[in-house]
Coordinates of N, CA and C in Angstrom, one line a residue:
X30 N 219.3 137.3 223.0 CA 220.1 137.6 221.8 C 219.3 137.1 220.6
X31 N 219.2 137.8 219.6 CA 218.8 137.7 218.1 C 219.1 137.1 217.2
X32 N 218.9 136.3 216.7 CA 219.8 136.0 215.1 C 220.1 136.5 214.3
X33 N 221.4 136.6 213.8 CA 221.7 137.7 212.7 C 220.6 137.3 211.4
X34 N 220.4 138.4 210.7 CA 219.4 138.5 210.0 C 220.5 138.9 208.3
X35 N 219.8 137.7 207.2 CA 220.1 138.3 205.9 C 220.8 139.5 205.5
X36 N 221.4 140.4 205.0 CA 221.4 142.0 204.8 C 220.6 142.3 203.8
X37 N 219.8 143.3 203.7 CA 218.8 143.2 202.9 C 219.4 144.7 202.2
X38 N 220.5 145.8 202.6 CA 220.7 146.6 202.2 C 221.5 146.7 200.7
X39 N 221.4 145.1 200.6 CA 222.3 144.8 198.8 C 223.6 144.3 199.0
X40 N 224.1 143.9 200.1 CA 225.4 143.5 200.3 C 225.5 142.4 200.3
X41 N 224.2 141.7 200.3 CA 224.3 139.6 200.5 C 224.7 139.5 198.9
X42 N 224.9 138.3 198.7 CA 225.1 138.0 197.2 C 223.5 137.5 197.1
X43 N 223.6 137.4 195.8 CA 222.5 136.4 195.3 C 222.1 135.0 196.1
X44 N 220.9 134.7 196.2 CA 221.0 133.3 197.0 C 221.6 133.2 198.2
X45 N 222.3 134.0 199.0 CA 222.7 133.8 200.4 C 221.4 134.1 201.5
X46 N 221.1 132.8 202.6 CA 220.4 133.3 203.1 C 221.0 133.4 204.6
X47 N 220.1 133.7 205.6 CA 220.7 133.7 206.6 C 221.4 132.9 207.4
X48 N 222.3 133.4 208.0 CA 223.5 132.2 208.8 C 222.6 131.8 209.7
X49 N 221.6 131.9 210.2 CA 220.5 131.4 211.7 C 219.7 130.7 211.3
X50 N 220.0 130.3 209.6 CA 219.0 129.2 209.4 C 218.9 128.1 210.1
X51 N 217.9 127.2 210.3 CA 217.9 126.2 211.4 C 217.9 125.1 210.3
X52 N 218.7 124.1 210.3 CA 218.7 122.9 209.2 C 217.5 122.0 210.1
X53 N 217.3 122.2 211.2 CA 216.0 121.1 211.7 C 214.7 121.6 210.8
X54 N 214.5 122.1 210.4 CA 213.5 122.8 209.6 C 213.1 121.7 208.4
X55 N 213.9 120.7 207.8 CA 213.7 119.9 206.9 C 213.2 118.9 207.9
X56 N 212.5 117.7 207.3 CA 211.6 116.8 207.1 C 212.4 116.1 207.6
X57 N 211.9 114.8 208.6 CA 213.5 113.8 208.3 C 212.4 112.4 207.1
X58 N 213.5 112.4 206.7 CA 212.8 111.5 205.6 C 214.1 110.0 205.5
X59 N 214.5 110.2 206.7 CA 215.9 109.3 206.4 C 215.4 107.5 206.6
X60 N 214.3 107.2 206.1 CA 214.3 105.8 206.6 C 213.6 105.8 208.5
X61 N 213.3 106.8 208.5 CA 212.5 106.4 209.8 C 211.1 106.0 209.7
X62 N 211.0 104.9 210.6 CA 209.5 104.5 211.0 C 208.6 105.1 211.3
X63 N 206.8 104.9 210.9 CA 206.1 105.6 211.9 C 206.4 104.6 213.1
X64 N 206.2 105.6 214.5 CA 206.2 105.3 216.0 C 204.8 105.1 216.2
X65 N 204.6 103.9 216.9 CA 203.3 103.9 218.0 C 203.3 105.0 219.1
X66 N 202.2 105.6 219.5 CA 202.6 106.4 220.6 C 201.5 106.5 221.5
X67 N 200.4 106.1 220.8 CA 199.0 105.9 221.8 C 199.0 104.3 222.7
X68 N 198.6 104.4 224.0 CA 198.4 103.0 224.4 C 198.0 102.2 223.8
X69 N 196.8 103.0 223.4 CA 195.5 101.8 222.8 C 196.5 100.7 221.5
X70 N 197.0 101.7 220.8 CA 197.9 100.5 219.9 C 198.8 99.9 220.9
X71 N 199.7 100.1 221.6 CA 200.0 99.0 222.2 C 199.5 98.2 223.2
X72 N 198.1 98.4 223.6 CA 197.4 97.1 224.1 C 196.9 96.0 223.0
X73 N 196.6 96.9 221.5 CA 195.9 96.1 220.5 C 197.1 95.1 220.4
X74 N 198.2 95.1 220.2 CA 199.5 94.5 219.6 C 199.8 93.6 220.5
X75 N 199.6 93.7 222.3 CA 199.5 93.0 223.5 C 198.3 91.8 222.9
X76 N 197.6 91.7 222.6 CA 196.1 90.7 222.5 C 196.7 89.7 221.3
X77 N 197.9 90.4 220.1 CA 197.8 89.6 219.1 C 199.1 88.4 219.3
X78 N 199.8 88.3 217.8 CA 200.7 87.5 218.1 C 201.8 87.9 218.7
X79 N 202.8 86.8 219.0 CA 203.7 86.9 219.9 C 204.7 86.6 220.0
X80 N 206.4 86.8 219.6 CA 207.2 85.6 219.2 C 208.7 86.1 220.0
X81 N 209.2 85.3 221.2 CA 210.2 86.0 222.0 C 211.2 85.2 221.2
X82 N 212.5 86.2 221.4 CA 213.9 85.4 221.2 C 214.5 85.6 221.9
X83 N 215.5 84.9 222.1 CA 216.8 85.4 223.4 C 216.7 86.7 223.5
X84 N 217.0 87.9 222.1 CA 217.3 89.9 223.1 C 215.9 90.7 223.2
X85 N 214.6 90.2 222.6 CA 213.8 90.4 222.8 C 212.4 90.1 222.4
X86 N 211.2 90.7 222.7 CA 209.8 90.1 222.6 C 209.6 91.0 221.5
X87 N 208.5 90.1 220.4 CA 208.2 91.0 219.6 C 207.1 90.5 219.5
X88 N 205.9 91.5 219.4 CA 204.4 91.5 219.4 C 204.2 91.8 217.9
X89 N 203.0 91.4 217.1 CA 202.5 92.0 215.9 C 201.2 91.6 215.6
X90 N 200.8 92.9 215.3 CA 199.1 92.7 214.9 C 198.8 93.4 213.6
X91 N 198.1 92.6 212.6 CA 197.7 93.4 211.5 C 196.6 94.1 211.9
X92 N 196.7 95.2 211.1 CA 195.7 96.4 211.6 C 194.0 95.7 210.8
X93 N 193.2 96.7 211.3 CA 191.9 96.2 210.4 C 191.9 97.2 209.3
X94 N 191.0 96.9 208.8 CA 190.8 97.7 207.1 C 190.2 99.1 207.6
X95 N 188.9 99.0 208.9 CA 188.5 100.6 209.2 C 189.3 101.4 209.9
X96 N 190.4 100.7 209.8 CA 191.5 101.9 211.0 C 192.1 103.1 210.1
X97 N 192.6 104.3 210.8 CA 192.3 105.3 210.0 C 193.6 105.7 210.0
X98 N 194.6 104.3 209.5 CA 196.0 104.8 209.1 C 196.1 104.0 208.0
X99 N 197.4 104.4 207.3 CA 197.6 104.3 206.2 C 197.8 103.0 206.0
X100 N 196.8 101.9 205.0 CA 197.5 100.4 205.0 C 198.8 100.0 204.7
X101 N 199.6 100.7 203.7 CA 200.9 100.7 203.4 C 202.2 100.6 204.7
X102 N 201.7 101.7 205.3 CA 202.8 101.9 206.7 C 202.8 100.6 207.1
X103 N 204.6 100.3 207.9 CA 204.6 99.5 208.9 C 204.8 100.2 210.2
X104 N 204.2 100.7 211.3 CA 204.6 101.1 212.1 C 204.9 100.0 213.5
X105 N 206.0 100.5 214.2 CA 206.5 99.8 215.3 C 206.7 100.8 216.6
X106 N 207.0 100.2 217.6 CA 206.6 100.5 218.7 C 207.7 100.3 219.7
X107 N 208.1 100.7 220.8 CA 209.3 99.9 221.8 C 209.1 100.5 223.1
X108 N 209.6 98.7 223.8 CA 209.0 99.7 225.5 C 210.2 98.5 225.9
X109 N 210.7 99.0 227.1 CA 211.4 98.0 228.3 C 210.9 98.6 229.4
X110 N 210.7 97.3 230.1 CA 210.0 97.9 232.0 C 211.2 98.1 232.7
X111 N 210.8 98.3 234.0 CA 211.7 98.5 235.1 C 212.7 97.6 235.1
X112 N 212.5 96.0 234.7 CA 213.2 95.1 234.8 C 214.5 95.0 234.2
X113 N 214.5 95.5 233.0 CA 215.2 95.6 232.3 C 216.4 96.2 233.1
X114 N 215.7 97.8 233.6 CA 217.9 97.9 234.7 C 216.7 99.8 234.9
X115 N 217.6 100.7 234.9 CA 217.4 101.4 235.2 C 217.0 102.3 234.1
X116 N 216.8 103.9 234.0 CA 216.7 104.4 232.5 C 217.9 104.6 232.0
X117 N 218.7 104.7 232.2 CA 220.1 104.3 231.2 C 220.3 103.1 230.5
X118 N 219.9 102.1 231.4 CA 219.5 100.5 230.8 C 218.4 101.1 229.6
X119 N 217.2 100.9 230.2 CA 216.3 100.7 229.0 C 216.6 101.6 228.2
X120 N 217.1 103.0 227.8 CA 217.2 103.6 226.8 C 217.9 103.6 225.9
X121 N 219.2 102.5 226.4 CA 220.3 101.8 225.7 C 219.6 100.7 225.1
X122 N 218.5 100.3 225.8 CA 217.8 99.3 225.1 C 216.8 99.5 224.0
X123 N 216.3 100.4 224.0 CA 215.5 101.0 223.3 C 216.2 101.5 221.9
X124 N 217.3 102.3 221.9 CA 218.1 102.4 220.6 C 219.0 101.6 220.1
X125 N 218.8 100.7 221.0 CA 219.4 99.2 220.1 C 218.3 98.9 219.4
X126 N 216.8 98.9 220.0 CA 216.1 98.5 218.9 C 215.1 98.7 217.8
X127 N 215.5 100.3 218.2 CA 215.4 101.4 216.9 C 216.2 101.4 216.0
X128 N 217.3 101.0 216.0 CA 218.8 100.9 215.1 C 217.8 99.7 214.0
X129 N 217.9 98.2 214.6 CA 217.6 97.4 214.2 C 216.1 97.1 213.4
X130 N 215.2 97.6 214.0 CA 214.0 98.1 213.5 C 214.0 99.0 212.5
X131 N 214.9 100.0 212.0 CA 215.4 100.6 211.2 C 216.2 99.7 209.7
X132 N 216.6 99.1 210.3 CA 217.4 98.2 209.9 C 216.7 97.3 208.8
X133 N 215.5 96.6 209.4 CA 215.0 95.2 209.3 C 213.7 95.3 208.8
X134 N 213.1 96.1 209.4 CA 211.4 96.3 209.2 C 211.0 96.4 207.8
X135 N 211.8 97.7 207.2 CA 211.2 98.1 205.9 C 211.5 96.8 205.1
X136 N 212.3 95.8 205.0 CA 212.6 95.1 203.5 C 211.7 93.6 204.8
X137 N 211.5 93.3 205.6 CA 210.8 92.1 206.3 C 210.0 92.4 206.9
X138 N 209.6 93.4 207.2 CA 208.2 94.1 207.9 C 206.7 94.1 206.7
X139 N 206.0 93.6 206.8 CA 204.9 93.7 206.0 C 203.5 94.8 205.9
X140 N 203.6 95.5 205.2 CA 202.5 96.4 205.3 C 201.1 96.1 205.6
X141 N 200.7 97.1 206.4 CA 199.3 97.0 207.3 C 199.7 96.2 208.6
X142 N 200.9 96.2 209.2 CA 201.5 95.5 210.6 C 202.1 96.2 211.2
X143 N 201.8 96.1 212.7 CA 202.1 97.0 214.1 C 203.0 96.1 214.4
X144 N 204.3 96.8 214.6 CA 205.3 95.7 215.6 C 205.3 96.4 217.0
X145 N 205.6 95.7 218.1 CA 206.2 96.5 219.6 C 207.4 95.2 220.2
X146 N 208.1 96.2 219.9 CA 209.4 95.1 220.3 C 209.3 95.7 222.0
X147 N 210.3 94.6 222.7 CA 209.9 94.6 224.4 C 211.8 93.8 224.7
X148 N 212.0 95.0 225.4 CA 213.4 94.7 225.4 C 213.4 93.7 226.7
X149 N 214.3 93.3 226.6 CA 215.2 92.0 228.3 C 216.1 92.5 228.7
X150 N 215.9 91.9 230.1 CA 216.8 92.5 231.3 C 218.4 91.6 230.6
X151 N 219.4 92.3 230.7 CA 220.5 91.8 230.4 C 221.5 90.9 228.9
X152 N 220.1 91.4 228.4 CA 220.3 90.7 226.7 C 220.1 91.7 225.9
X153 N 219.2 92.4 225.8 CA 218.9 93.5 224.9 C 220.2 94.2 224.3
X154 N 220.8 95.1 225.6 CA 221.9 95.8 225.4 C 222.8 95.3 225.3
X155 N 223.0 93.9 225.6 CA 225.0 93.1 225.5 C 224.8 92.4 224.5
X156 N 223.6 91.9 223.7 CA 223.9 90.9 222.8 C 224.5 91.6 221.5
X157 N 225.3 91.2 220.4 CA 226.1 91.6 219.7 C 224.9 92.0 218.2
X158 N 225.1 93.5 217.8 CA 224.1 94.2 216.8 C 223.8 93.1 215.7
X159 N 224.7 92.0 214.7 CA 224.0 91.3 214.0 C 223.6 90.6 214.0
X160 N 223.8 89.8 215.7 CA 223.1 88.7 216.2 C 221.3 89.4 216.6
X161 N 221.4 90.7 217.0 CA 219.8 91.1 217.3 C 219.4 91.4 215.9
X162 N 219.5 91.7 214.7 CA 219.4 92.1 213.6 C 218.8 90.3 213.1
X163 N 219.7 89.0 213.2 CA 218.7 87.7 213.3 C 218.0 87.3 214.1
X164 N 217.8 88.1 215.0 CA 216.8 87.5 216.2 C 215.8 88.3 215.5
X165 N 215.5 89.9 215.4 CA 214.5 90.0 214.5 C 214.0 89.9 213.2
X166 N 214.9 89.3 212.9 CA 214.8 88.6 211.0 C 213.7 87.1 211.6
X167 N 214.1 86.6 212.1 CA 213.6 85.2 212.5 C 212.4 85.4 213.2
X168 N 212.4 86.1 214.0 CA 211.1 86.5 214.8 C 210.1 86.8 213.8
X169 N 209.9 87.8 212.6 CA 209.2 87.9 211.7 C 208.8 87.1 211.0
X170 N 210.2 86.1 210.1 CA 209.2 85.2 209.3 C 208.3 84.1 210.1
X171 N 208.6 83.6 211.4 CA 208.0 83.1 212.3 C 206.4 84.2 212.2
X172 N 206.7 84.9 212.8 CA 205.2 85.8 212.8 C 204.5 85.6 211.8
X173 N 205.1 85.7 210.7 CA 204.3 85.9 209.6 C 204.1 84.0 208.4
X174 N 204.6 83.7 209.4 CA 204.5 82.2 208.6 C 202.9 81.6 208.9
X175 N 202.0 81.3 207.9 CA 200.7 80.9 208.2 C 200.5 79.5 209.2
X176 N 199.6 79.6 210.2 CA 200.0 78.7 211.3 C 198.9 77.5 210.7
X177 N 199.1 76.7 211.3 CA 198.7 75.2 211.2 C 197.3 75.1 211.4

């Protein structure tokens, strides 16, 4: 089946376009993060710093100056292992901490920094959204506090 098509015989009004427009067609520009999606960045972010809290682990590495993404960006990353529960578990776990990462990153996230948040078995998904929202507030200025 086809999509209805414009009428082009003079009967649309001005400015009407077709009803089969697809609105996915725009940009999402809503506040989303860039995603890590290659390993290699999340091995690089594995080697650096490290700072767990009770609903989860959060890794961060500043990028170097010859890498060939934008210094501005903060991009982040999210994984749960098997441990965590099953894939309904970790996927619940996962957009808990895309919510939050959404949330948190842009105004406490520092440009030119990879985050990879690492969810937990049984905390991730039951702990209460503004208590994970200070677990990653705290986790960052920790990260980012010059060490001794």
């Amino acid at each position: 089946m086809t999509p209805p098509e414009t009428p082009t015989d003079g009967t649309a009004t001005n400015g009407t376009s077709s009803p089969a427009v697809s609105v996915c067609l725009v940009h999402k520009t809503d506040g989303a993060l860039p995603v890590l999606k290659k390993r290699s960045d999340f091995l690089a972010a594995s080697r650096a710093r490290k700072q767990g809290t009770k609903a989860m682990m959060i890794q961060a590495r500043k990028r170097r100056d010859d890498e060939a993404v934008d210094p501005s960006l903060v991009r982040v990353g999210f994984t749960c292992s098997k441990k965590v529960g099953n894939a309904v578990a970790r996927n619940r776990a996962k957009r808990r901490m895309r919510e939050v990462a959404r949330a948190i990153l842009p105004t406490f996230g520092q440009p030119g920094w990879d985050y990879v948040l690492i969810g937990r078995k049984n905390e991730t998904d039951a702990r209460d959204f503004k208590t994970l929202q200070g677990d990653l507030k705290w986790a960052l200025r920790k990260l980012h506090t010059p060490r001794k």
